[in-house]
């Protein structure tokens, strides 16, 4: 999917109005269709047993009752949702609010209620008072069907909101979002048409590969870099025969005027090139997991750190986060790191991108949990067990990274007061070392 389309879709999916707006549009179309069928198809036929068979006054009363009841229930649902968001923000962190807002089930529930209300209002508007007015049997029947559907959706909403607030569900949902981010980003390459063969031999640093004295393109706005339109960057470099080094990566905060891209040759820098390059860098007010793997990791780390705080003291939730973080690192190790120097479809090196490395991702996943949980025996043991479980899924270089991390965790466990606890940690550490050495 094109980066810009994906970026817009990410914003729409994270909004609480998009799905209800679509369903309201569908409700308006359904009301128009139902009234048209009443006037053209069912006008000369007696209603069947399945259709509403009351008079015009009863139809207006029924539509008014359904509309009033549904809008009241919609208000209650909205209040419950706001209360759930407030609790989630306090318990799991404000960054998790985005996950609750982009929950399709919640959006569908709200959309069902407002769509039913709008349908009843539109049909009621088209049914004037008077005995001579034809009764819209089919339209009123559809309104009854929508009210029954709304009742079923209300029962589903109560179950869903109760389940979605449980810590294991929240952690699993954050892990699923991380998994989707990994599948989108790894392996990443700018040339989406023809994959270039992997480079052989040691890769020189960007400034040696492209020569000295590059030009600089600076950012024109401040905010978090949410995504880079990589296809557009490659197109700019190819069409203008340039070599570009991207100095910023998604997730970083950009200051207006800060260096954004280095350009070879320097004489190619122009106002038009600056505008084109800046347009390829999508900046917003907050970080998103579109192209920012570390942000998706940070969401689970934040849940674990909050669970380890003295006010919450919930090591079980922290252990759950460690389990899912271990699974995410397994996926990252299998995907491999995207190449730093990326060629076009003809094999010419065009773009250098600073990408997250496996050691950096391991630090992001484990360091804060290790620091806040150094006095928690269950957390320390599960960290070492997770590292041991990763041993058979990583290559030798990655095993060395995990071995260093296990050594740090073991060294910090010496602050545990009970000798039995220290022995348990020692045993897990030896098991992790053995697993990593055997691979």
CSV table of N, CA, C and O in Angstrom, one decimal, residues 52-124:
chain,number,residue,atom,x,y,z
A,52,UNK,N,-44.9,-4.6,9.3
A,52,UNK,CA,-45.7,-3.8,10.2
A,52,UNK,C,-47.1,-3.5,9.6
A,52,UNK,O,-47.2,-3.1,8.4
A,53,UNK,N,-48.2,-3.7,10.3
A,53,UNK,CA,-49.5,-3.6,9.7
A,53,UNK,C,-50.4,-2.6,10.5
A,53,UNK,O,-51.6,-2.7,10.4
A,54,UNK,N,-49.8,-1.7,11.2
A,54,UNK,CA,-50.6,-0.7,11.9
A,54,UNK,C,-50.9,0.5,11.1
A,54,UNK,O,-50.6,0.5,9.9
A,55,UNK,N,-51.6,1.5,11.7
A,55,UNK,CA,-52.0,2.7,10.9
A,55,UNK,C,-50.9,3.7,11.0
A,55,UNK,O,-49.8,3.5,11.5
A,56,UNK,N,-51.2,4.8,10.3
A,56,UNK,CA,-50.1,5.9,10.2
A,56,UNK,C,-49.7,6.5,11.5
A,56,UNK,O,-48.6,6.8,11.8
A,57,UNK,N,-50.7,6.6,12.4
A,57,UNK,CA,-50.4,7.2,13.7
A,57,UNK,C,-49.5,6.3,14.6
A,57,UNK,O,-48.6,6.7,15.2
A,58,UNK,N,-49.8,5.0,14.4
A,58,UNK,CA,-49.0,4.0,15.1
A,58,UNK,C,-47.6,3.9,14.6
A,58,UNK,O,-46.6,3.8,15.3
A,59,UNK,N,-47.5,4.1,13.3
A,59,UNK,CA,-46.1,4.1,12.6
A,59,UNK,C,-45.3,5.3,13.2
A,59,UNK,O,-44.1,5.2,13.5
A,60,UNK,N,-45.9,6.5,13.2
A,60,UNK,CA,-45.2,7.7,13.7
A,60,UNK,C,-44.8,7.5,15.2
A,60,UNK,O,-43.7,7.8,15.6
A,61,UNK,N,-45.7,6.9,16.0
A,61,UNK,CA,-45.4,6.7,17.4
A,61,UNK,C,-44.2,5.7,17.5
A,61,UNK,O,-43.3,5.9,18.4
A,62,UNK,N,-44.3,4.6,16.8
A,62,UNK,CA,-43.2,3.6,16.8
A,62,UNK,C,-41.9,4.2,16.4
A,62,UNK,O,-40.9,4.0,17.1
A,63,UNK,N,-41.9,5.0,15.3
A,63,UNK,CA,-40.6,5.6,14.9
A,63,UNK,C,-40.1,6.6,15.9
A,63,UNK,O,-38.9,6.6,16.2
A,64,UNK,N,-41.0,7.4,16.5
A,64,UNK,CA,-40.5,8.3,17.5
A,64,UNK,C,-40.0,7.6,18.8
A,64,UNK,O,-38.9,8.0,19.3
A,65,UNK,N,-40.6,6.5,19.2
A,65,UNK,CA,-40.2,5.8,20.4
A,65,UNK,C,-38.8,5.2,20.1
A,65,UNK,O,-37.9,5.3,21.0
A,66,UNK,N,-38.6,4.6,19.0
A,66,UNK,CA,-37.3,3.9,18.6
A,66,UNK,C,-36.2,5.0,18.6
A,66,UNK,O,-35.1,4.8,19.1
A,67,UNK,N,-36.5,6.1,17.9
A,67,UNK,CA,-35.5,7.1,17.8
A,67,UNK,C,-35.1,7.7,19.1
A,67,UNK,O,-33.9,7.8,19.5
A,68,UNK,N,-36.1,8.0,20.0
A,68,UNK,CA,-35.8,8.5,21.3
A,68,UNK,C,-35.0,7.5,22.2
A,68,UNK,O,-34.1,7.9,22.9
A,69,UNK,N,-35.4,6.3,22.1
A,69,UNK,CA,-34.7,5.2,22.9
A,69,UNK,C,-33.3,5.0,22.5
A,69,UNK,O,-32.4,4.9,23.3
A,70,UNK,N,-33.1,5.0,21.2
A,70,UNK,CA,-31.8,4.7,20.6
A,70,UNK,C,-30.8,5.8,21.0
A,70,UNK,O,-29.6,5.6,21.3
A,71,UNK,N,-31.2,7.1,20.8
A,71,UNK,CA,-30.3,8.2,21.1
A,71,UNK,C,-30.0,8.2,22.6
A,71,UNK,O,-28.8,8.6,23.0
A,72,UNK,N,-30.9,7.8,23.5
A,72,UNK,CA,-30.6,7.7,24.9
A,72,UNK,C,-29.5,6.6,25.1
A,72,UNK,O,-28.6,6.8,25.9
A,73,UNK,N,-29.7,5.4,24.5
A,73,UNK,CA,-28.8,4.4,24.7
A,73,UNK,C,-27.4,4.8,24.1
A,73,UNK,O,-26.3,4.4,24.7
A,74,UNK,N,-27.4,5.5,23.0
A,74,UNK,CA,-26.1,5.9,22.4
A,74,UNK,C,-25.4,6.8,23.4
A,74,UNK,O,-24.2,6.8,23.5
A,75,UNK,N,-26.1,7.7,24.1
A,75,UNK,CA,-25.5,8.6,25.1
A,75,UNK,C,-24.9,7.7,26.2
A,75,UNK,O,-23.8,8.1,26.7
A,76,UNK,N,-25.6,6.7,26.7
A,76,UNK,CA,-25.0,5.8,27.7
A,76,UNK,C,-23.8,5.1,27.2
A,76,UNK,O,-22.8,5.0,28.0
A,77,UNK,N,-23.8,4.6,26.0
A,77,UNK,CA,-22.7,3.9,25.4
A,77,UNK,C,-21.5,4.8,25.4
A,77,UNK,O,-20.3,4.5,25.7
A,78,UNK,N,-21.7,6.1,24.9
A,78,UNK,CA,-20.6,7.1,24.8
A,78,UNK,C,-20.0,7.3,26.2
A,78,UNK,O,-18.8,7.4,26.4
A,79,UNK,N,-20.9,7.4,27.2
A,79,UNK,CA,-20.4,7.7,28.6
A,79,UNK,C,-19.6,6.5,29.1
A,79,UNK,O,-18.5,6.7,29.7
A,80,UNK,N,-20.1,5.3,28.8
A,80,UNK,CA,-19.3,4.1,29.2
A,80,UNK,C,-17.9,4.1,28.6
A,80,UNK,O,-16.9,3.8,29.2
A,81,UNK,N,-17.9,4.4,27.3
A,81,UNK,CA,-16.7,4.4,26.5
A,81,UNK,C,-15.7,5.4,27.1
A,81,UNK,O,-14.5,5.2,27.3
A,82,UNK,N,-16.2,6.6,27.4
A,82,UNK,CA,-15.3,7.7,28.0
A,82,UNK,C,-14.8,7.2,29.4
A,82,UNK,O,-13.6,7.4,29.7
A,83,UNK,N,-15.6,6.6,30.2
A,83,UNK,CA,-15.1,6.0,31.5
A,83,UNK,C,-14.1,5.0,31.3
A,83,UNK,O,-13.1,4.9,32.0
A,84,UNK,N,-14.3,4.1,30.3
A,84,UNK,CA,-13.3,3.1,30.0
A,84,UNK,C,-12.0,3.6,29.5
A,84,UNK,O,-10.9,3.2,29.9
A,85,UNK,N,-12.1,4.7,28.7
A,85,UNK,CA,-10.8,5.3,28.2
A,85,UNK,C,-10.1,6.0,29.4
A,85,UNK,O,-8.9,5.9,29.5
A,86,UNK,N,-10.8,6.6,30.3
A,86,UNK,CA,-10.2,7.2,31.5
A,86,UNK,C,-9.5,6.2,32.3
A,86,UNK,O,-8.4,6.4,32.8
A,87,UNK,N,-10.2,5.1,32.6
A,87,UNK,CA,-9.5,4.0,33.4
A,87,UNK,C,-8.3,3.4,32.7
A,87,UNK,O,-7.3,3.1,33.3
A,88,UNK,N,-8.4,3.2,31.3
A,88,UNK,CA,-7.3,2.7,30.6
A,88,UNK,C,-6.1,3.6,30.6
A,88,UNK,O,-5.0,3.2,30.8
A,89,UNK,N,-6.4,4.9,30.5
A,89,UNK,CA,-5.3,5.9,30.6
A,89,UNK,C,-4.6,5.9,31.9
A,89,UNK,O,-3.3,5.9,32.0
A,90,UNK,N,-5.3,5.7,33.0
A,90,UNK,CA,-4.7,5.7,34.3
A,90,UNK,C,-4.0,4.4,34.6
A,90,UNK,O,-2.9,4.4,35.3
A,91,UNK,N,-4.5,3.3,34.1
A,91,UNK,CA,-3.9,2.0,34.5
A,91,UNK,C,-2.8,1.6,33.5
A,91,UNK,O,-1.8,1.0,33.9
A,92,UNK,N,-3.0,1.8,32.2
A,92,UNK,CA,-2.1,1.3,31.2
A,92,UNK,C,-1.3,2.4,30.6
A,92,UNK,O,-0.3,2.0,29.8
A,93,UNK,N,-1.6,3.6,30.7
A,93,UNK,CA,-0.8,4.7,30.1
A,93,UNK,C,-1.6,5.4,29.0
A,93,UNK,O,-2.4,4.8,28.3
A,94,UNK,N,-1.4,6.7,28.8
A,94,UNK,CA,-2.1,7.5,27.8
A,94,UNK,C,-1.9,7.0,26.4
A,94,UNK,O,-2.7,7.2,25.5
A,95,UNK,N,-0.7,6.4,26.1
A,95,UNK,CA,-0.4,6.0,24.8
A,95,UNK,C,-1.3,4.8,24.3
A,95,UNK,O,-1.5,4.6,23.1
A,96,UNK,N,-1.9,4.1,25.3
A,96,UNK,CA,-2.8,3.0,24.9
A,96,UNK,C,-4.2,3.5,24.6
A,96,UNK,O,-5.0,2.7,24.0
A,97,UNK,N,-4.5,4.8,24.8
A,97,UNK,CA,-5.8,5.3,24.4
A,97,UNK,C,-6.0,5.2,22.9
A,97,UNK,O,-7.2,4.9,22.5
A,98,UNK,N,-5.0,5.3,22.1
A,98,UNK,CA,-5.1,5.2,20.7
A,98,UNK,C,-5.6,3.8,20.3
A,98,UNK,O,-6.4,3.6,19.4
A,99,UNK,N,-5.1,2.8,21.0
A,99,UNK,CA,-5.6,1.4,20.7
A,99,UNK,C,-7.1,1.2,21.0
A,99,UNK,O,-7.8,0.5,20.3
A,100,UNK,N,-7.6,1.8,22.1
A,100,UNK,CA,-9.0,1.7,22.4
A,100,UNK,C,-9.8,2.5,21.4
A,100,UNK,O,-10.9,2.1,21.0
A,101,UNK,N,-9.3,3.7,21.0
A,101,UNK,CA,-10.1,4.5,20.0
A,101,UNK,C,-10.2,3.8,18.7
A,101,UNK,O,-11.2,3.9,18.0
A,102,UNK,N,-9.1,3.1,18.2
A,102,UNK,CA,-9.2,2.5,16.9
A,102,UNK,C,-9.8,1.0,17.0
A,102,UNK,O,-9.7,0.3,16.0
A,103,UNK,N,-10.4,0.7,18.1
A,103,UNK,CA,-11.0,-0.6,18.3
A,103,UNK,C,-12.3,-0.6,17.4
A,103,UNK,O,-13.2,0.1,17.6
A,104,UNK,N,-12.3,-1.4,16.4
A,104,UNK,CA,-13.4,-1.5,15.4
A,104,UNK,C,-14.7,-1.8,16.0
A,104,UNK,O,-15.8,-1.4,15.6
A,105,UNK,N,-14.7,-2.7,17.1
A,105,UNK,CA,-15.9,-3.1,17.7
A,105,UNK,C,-16.6,-1.9,18.4
A,105,UNK,O,-17.9,-1.7,18.2
A,106,UNK,N,-15.9,-1.1,19.1
A,106,UNK,CA,-16.5,0.1,19.7
A,106,UNK,C,-17.0,1.1,18.7
A,106,UNK,O,-18.1,1.7,18.8
A,107,UNK,N,-16.3,1.3,17.6
A,107,UNK,CA,-16.8,2.1,16.5
A,107,UNK,C,-18.0,1.6,15.9
A,107,UNK,O,-19.0,2.3,15.5
A,108,UNK,N,-18.1,0.3,15.7
A,108,UNK,CA,-19.3,-0.4,15.1
A,108,UNK,C,-20.5,-0.2,16.0
A,108,UNK,O,-21.6,0.0,15.5
A,109,UNK,N,-20.3,-0.3,17.3
A,109,UNK,CA,-21.4,-0.2,18.2
A,109,UNK,C,-22.0,1.2,18.2
A,109,UNK,O,-23.2,1.4,18.0
A,110,UNK,N,-21.1,2.2,18.3
A,110,UNK,CA,-21.6,3.6,18.2
A,110,UNK,C,-22.2,3.9,16.9
A,110,UNK,O,-23.3,4.6,16.8
A,111,UNK,N,-21.6,3.4,15.8
A,111,UNK,CA,-22.2,3.6,14.5
A,111,UNK,C,-23.6,3.0,14.3
A,111,UNK,O,-24.5,3.5,13.7
A,112,UNK,N,-23.8,1.8,14.9
A,112,UNK,CA,-25.1,1.1,14.8
A,112,UNK,C,-26.2,2.0,15.5
A,112,UNK,O,-27.3,2.2,14.9
A,113,UNK,N,-25.9,2.5,16.6
A,113,UNK,CA,-26.9,3.4,17.3
A,113,UNK,C,-27.2,4.6,16.6
A,113,UNK,O,-28.4,5.0,16.4
A,114,UNK,N,-26.2,5.4,16.2
A,114,UNK,CA,-26.5,6.6,15.5
A,114,UNK,C,-27.1,6.4,14.1
A,114,UNK,O,-27.9,7.2,13.7
A,115,UNK,N,-26.7,5.3,13.5
A,115,UNK,CA,-27.3,5.0,12.2
A,115,UNK,C,-28.8,4.6,12.3
A,115,UNK,O,-29.7,5.1,11.5
A,116,UNK,N,-29.2,3.9,13.4
A,116,UNK,CA,-30.6,3.6,13.6
A,116,UNK,C,-31.4,4.8,13.9
A,116,UNK,O,-32.5,5.0,13.5
A,117,UNK,N,-30.8,5.7,14.8
A,117,UNK,CA,-31.5,7.0,15.1
A,117,UNK,C,-31.7,7.8,13.8
A,117,UNK,O,-32.8,8.3,13.6
A,118,UNK,N,-30.7,7.9,13.0
A,118,UNK,CA,-30.8,8.7,11.8
A,118,UNK,C,-31.9,8.1,10.8
A,118,UNK,O,-32.7,8.9,10.2
A,119,UNK,N,-31.9,6.8,10.7
A,119,UNK,CA,-32.8,6.2,9.8
A,119,UNK,C,-34.3,6.5,10.3
A,119,UNK,O,-35.1,6.8,9.5
A,120,UNK,N,-34.5,6.3,11.6
A,120,UNK,CA,-35.9,6.6,12.1
A,120,UNK,C,-36.3,8.0,11.9
A,120,UNK,O,-37.4,8.3,11.6
A,121,UNK,N,-35.4,8.9,12.1
A,121,UNK,CA,-35.7,10.4,11.9
A,121,UNK,C,-36.0,10.7,10.5
A,121,UNK,O,-37.0,11.4,10.2
A,122,UNK,N,-35.2,10.1,9.5
A,122,UNK,CA,-35.5,10.4,8.1
A,122,UNK,C,-36.8,9.7,7.7
A,122,UNK,O,-37.6,10.4,6.9
A,123,UNK,N,-37.1,8.5,8.1
A,123,UNK,CA,-38.4,7.9,7.8
A,123,UNK,C,-39.6,8.7,8.4
A,123,UNK,O,-40.6,8.9,7.8
A,124,UNK,N,-39.4,9.1,9.7
A,124,UNK,CA,-40.4,9.8,10.4
A,124,UNK,C,-40.7,11.2,9.7
A,124,UNK,O,-41.9,11.6,9.6
